[in-house]
CSV table of C-alpha atoms in Angstrom, one decimal:
chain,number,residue,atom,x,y,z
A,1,UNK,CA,17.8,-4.8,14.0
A,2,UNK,CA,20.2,-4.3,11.4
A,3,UNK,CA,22.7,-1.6,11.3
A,4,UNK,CA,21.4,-0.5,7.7
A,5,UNK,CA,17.8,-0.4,9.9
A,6,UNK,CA,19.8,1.2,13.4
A,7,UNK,CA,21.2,4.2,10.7
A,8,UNK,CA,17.9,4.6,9.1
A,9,UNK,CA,16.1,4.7,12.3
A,10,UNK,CA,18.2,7.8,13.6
A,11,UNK,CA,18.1,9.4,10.4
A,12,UNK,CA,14.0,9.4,11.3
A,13,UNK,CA,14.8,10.7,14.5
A,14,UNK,CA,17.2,13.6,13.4
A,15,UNK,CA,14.4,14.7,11.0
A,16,UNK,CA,11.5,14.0,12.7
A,17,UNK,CA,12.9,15.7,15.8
A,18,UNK,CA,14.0,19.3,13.2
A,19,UNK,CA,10.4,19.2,12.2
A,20,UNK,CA,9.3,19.0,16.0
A,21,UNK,CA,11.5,22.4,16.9
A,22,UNK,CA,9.6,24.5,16.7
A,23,UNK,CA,6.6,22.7,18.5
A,24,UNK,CA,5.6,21.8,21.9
A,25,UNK,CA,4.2,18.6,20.5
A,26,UNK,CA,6.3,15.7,19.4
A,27,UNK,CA,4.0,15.1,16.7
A,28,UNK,CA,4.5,15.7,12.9
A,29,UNK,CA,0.9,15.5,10.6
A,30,UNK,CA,0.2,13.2,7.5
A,31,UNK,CA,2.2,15.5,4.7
A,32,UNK,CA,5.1,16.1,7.0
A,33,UNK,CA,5.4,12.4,7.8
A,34,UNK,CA,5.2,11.4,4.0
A,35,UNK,CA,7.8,14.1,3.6
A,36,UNK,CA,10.3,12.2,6.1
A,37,UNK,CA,9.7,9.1,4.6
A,38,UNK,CA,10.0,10.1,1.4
A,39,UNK,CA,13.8,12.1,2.6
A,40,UNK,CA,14.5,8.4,4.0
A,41,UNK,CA,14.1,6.7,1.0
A,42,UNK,CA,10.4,5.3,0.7
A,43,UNK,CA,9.5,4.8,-2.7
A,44,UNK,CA,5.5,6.7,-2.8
A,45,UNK,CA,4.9,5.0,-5.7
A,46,UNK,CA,5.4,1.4,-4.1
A,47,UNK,CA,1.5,-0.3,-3.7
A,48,UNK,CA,2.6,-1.2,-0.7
A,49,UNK,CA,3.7,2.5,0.8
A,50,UNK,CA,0.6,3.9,-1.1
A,51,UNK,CA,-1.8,0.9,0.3
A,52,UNK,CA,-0.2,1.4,4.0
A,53,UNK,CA,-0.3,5.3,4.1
A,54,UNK,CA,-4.0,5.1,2.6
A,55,UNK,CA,-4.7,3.4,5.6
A,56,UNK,CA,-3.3,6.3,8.0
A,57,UNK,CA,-4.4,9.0,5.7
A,58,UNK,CA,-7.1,10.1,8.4
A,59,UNK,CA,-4.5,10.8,11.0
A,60,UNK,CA,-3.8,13.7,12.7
A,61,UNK,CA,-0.8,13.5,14.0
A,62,UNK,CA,2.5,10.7,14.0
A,63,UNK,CA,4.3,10.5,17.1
A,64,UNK,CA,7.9,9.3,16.5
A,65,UNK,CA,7.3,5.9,17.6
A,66,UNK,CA,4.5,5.6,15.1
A,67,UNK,CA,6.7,7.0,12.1
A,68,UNK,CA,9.4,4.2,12.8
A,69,UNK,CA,6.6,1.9,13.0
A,70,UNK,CA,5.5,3.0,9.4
A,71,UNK,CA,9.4,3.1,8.3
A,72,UNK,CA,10.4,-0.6,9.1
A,73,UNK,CA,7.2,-2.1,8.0
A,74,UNK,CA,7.7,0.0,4.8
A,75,UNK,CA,11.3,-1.2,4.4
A,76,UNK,CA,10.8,-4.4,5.4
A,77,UNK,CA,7.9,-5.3,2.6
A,78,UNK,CA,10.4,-3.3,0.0
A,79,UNK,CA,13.2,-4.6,0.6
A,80,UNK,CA,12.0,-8.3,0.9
A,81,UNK,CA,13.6,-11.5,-0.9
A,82,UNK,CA,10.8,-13.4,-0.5
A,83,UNK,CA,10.2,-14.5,-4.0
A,84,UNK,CA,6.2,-15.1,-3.5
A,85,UNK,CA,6.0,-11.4,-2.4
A,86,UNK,CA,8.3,-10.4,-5.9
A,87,UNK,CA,5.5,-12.7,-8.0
A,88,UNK,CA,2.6,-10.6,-6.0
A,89,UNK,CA,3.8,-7.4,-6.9
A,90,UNK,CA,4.3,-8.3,-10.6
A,91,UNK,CA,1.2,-9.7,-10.5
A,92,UNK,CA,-0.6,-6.8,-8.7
A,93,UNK,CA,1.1,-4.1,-11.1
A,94,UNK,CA,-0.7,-5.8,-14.2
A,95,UNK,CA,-3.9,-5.4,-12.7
A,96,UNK,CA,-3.3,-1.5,-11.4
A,97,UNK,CA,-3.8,-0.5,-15.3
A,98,UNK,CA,-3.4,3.7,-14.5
A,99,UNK,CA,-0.8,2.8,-11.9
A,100,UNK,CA,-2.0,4.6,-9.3
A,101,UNK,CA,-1.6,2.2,-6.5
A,102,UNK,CA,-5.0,0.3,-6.5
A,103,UNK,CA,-6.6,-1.3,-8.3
A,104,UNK,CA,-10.5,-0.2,-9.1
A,105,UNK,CA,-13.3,-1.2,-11.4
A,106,UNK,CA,-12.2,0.5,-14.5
A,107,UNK,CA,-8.9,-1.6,-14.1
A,108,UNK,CA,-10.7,-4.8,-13.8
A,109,UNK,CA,-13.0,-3.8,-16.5
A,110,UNK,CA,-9.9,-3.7,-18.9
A,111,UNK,CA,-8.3,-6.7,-17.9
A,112,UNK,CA,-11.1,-9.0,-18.3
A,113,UNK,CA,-11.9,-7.5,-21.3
A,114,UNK,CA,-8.0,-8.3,-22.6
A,115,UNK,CA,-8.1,-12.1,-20.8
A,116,UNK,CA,-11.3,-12.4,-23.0
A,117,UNK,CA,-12.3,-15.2,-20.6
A,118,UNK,CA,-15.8,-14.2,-19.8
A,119,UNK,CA,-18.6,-12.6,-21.4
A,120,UNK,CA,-18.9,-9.1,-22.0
A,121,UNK,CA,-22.4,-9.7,-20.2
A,122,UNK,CA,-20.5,-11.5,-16.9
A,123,UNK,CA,-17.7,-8.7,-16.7
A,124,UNK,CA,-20.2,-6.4,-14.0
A,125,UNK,CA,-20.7,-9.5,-11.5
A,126,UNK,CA,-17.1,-10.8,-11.7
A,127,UNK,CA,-16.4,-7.1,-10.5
A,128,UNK,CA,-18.8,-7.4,-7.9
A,129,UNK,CA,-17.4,-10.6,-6.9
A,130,UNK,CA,-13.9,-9.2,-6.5
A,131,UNK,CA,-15.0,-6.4,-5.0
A,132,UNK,CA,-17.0,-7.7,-2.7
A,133,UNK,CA,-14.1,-10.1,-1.6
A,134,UNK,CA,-11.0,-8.3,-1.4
A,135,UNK,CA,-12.1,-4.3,-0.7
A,136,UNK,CA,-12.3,-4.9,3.1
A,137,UNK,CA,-12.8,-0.9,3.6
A,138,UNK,CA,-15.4,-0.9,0.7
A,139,UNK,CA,-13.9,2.0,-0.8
A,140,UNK,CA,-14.3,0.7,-4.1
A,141,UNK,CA,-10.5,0.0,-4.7
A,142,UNK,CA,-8.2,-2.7,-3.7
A,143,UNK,CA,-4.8,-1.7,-2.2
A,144,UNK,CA,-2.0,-4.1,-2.4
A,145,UNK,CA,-2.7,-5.2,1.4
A,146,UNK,CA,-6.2,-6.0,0.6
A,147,UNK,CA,-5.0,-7.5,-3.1
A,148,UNK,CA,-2.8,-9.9,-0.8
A,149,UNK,CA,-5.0,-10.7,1.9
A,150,UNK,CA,-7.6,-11.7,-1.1
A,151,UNK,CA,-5.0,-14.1,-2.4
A,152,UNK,CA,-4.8,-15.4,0.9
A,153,UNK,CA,-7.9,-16.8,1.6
A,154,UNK,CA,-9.2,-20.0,1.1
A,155,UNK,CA,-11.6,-20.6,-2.4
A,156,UNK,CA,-14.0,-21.8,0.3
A,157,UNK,CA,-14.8,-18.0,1.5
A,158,UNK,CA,-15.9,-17.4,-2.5
């Protein structure tokens, strides 16, 4: 662990453990851990954050070990020189039209319509298609993890 990562690490603990004072329980809920992250600079806005804490939105409570979980994986995707993750990004923000962190039908609607590569009559099924392949959850909404893990697989699945 780095010493950038060891500083941040006991920042979370510092915090976590002023919003645990006044509790028996060492756990923090879903608002007060965005809160912390968000005080230990997590940029909300980043499709990876918002795909990750869409994931964990149904939790009740964070113990600290689970916050620091969240933290590094959060820091370590952000932070990230990997040039194929920068090019997935880009490439995912074009797509996320109303830049809310996913990418839905309405989205997909507009870029095909843009690309101009398929009918007007084909736009519905190439939806379905997409949708049917990357939104894992069916929640009608790809999130970044789910736009990568699409990218991942092999054209066979299709």
């Amino acid at each position: 662990m780095s010493v950038e990562s060891m500083v941040g690490t006991m920042m979370l603990k510092f915090c976590f453990d002023k919003l645990c004072a006044d509790s028996d329980v060492r756990a923090i809920n879903f608002e007060d851990t965005r809160r912390l992250l968000t005080a230990n600079c997590i940029p909300m806005d980043h499709p990876f954050v918002v795909a990750l804490l869409d994931d964990f939105k149904n939790e009740e409570s964070f113990t600290y070990p689970m916050v620091v979980e969240l933290y590094v994986k959060m820091k370590e995707n952000i932070e990230s020189d990997d040039v194929r993750l920068d090019a997935m990004l880009k490439l995912f923000k074009q797509y996320d039209r109303d830049n809310n962190g996913f990418i839905n039908r309405t989205d997909l609607k507009r870029c095909l319509k843009e690309d101009d590569y398929y009918k007007s009559d084909e736009h519905d099924t190439v939806i379905d298609l997409v949708m049917a392949f990357g939104d894992s959850n069916n929640d009608g909404k790809l999130s970044y993890l789910e736009f990568l893990e699409m990218l991942d697989k092999p054209e066979s699945a299709l």
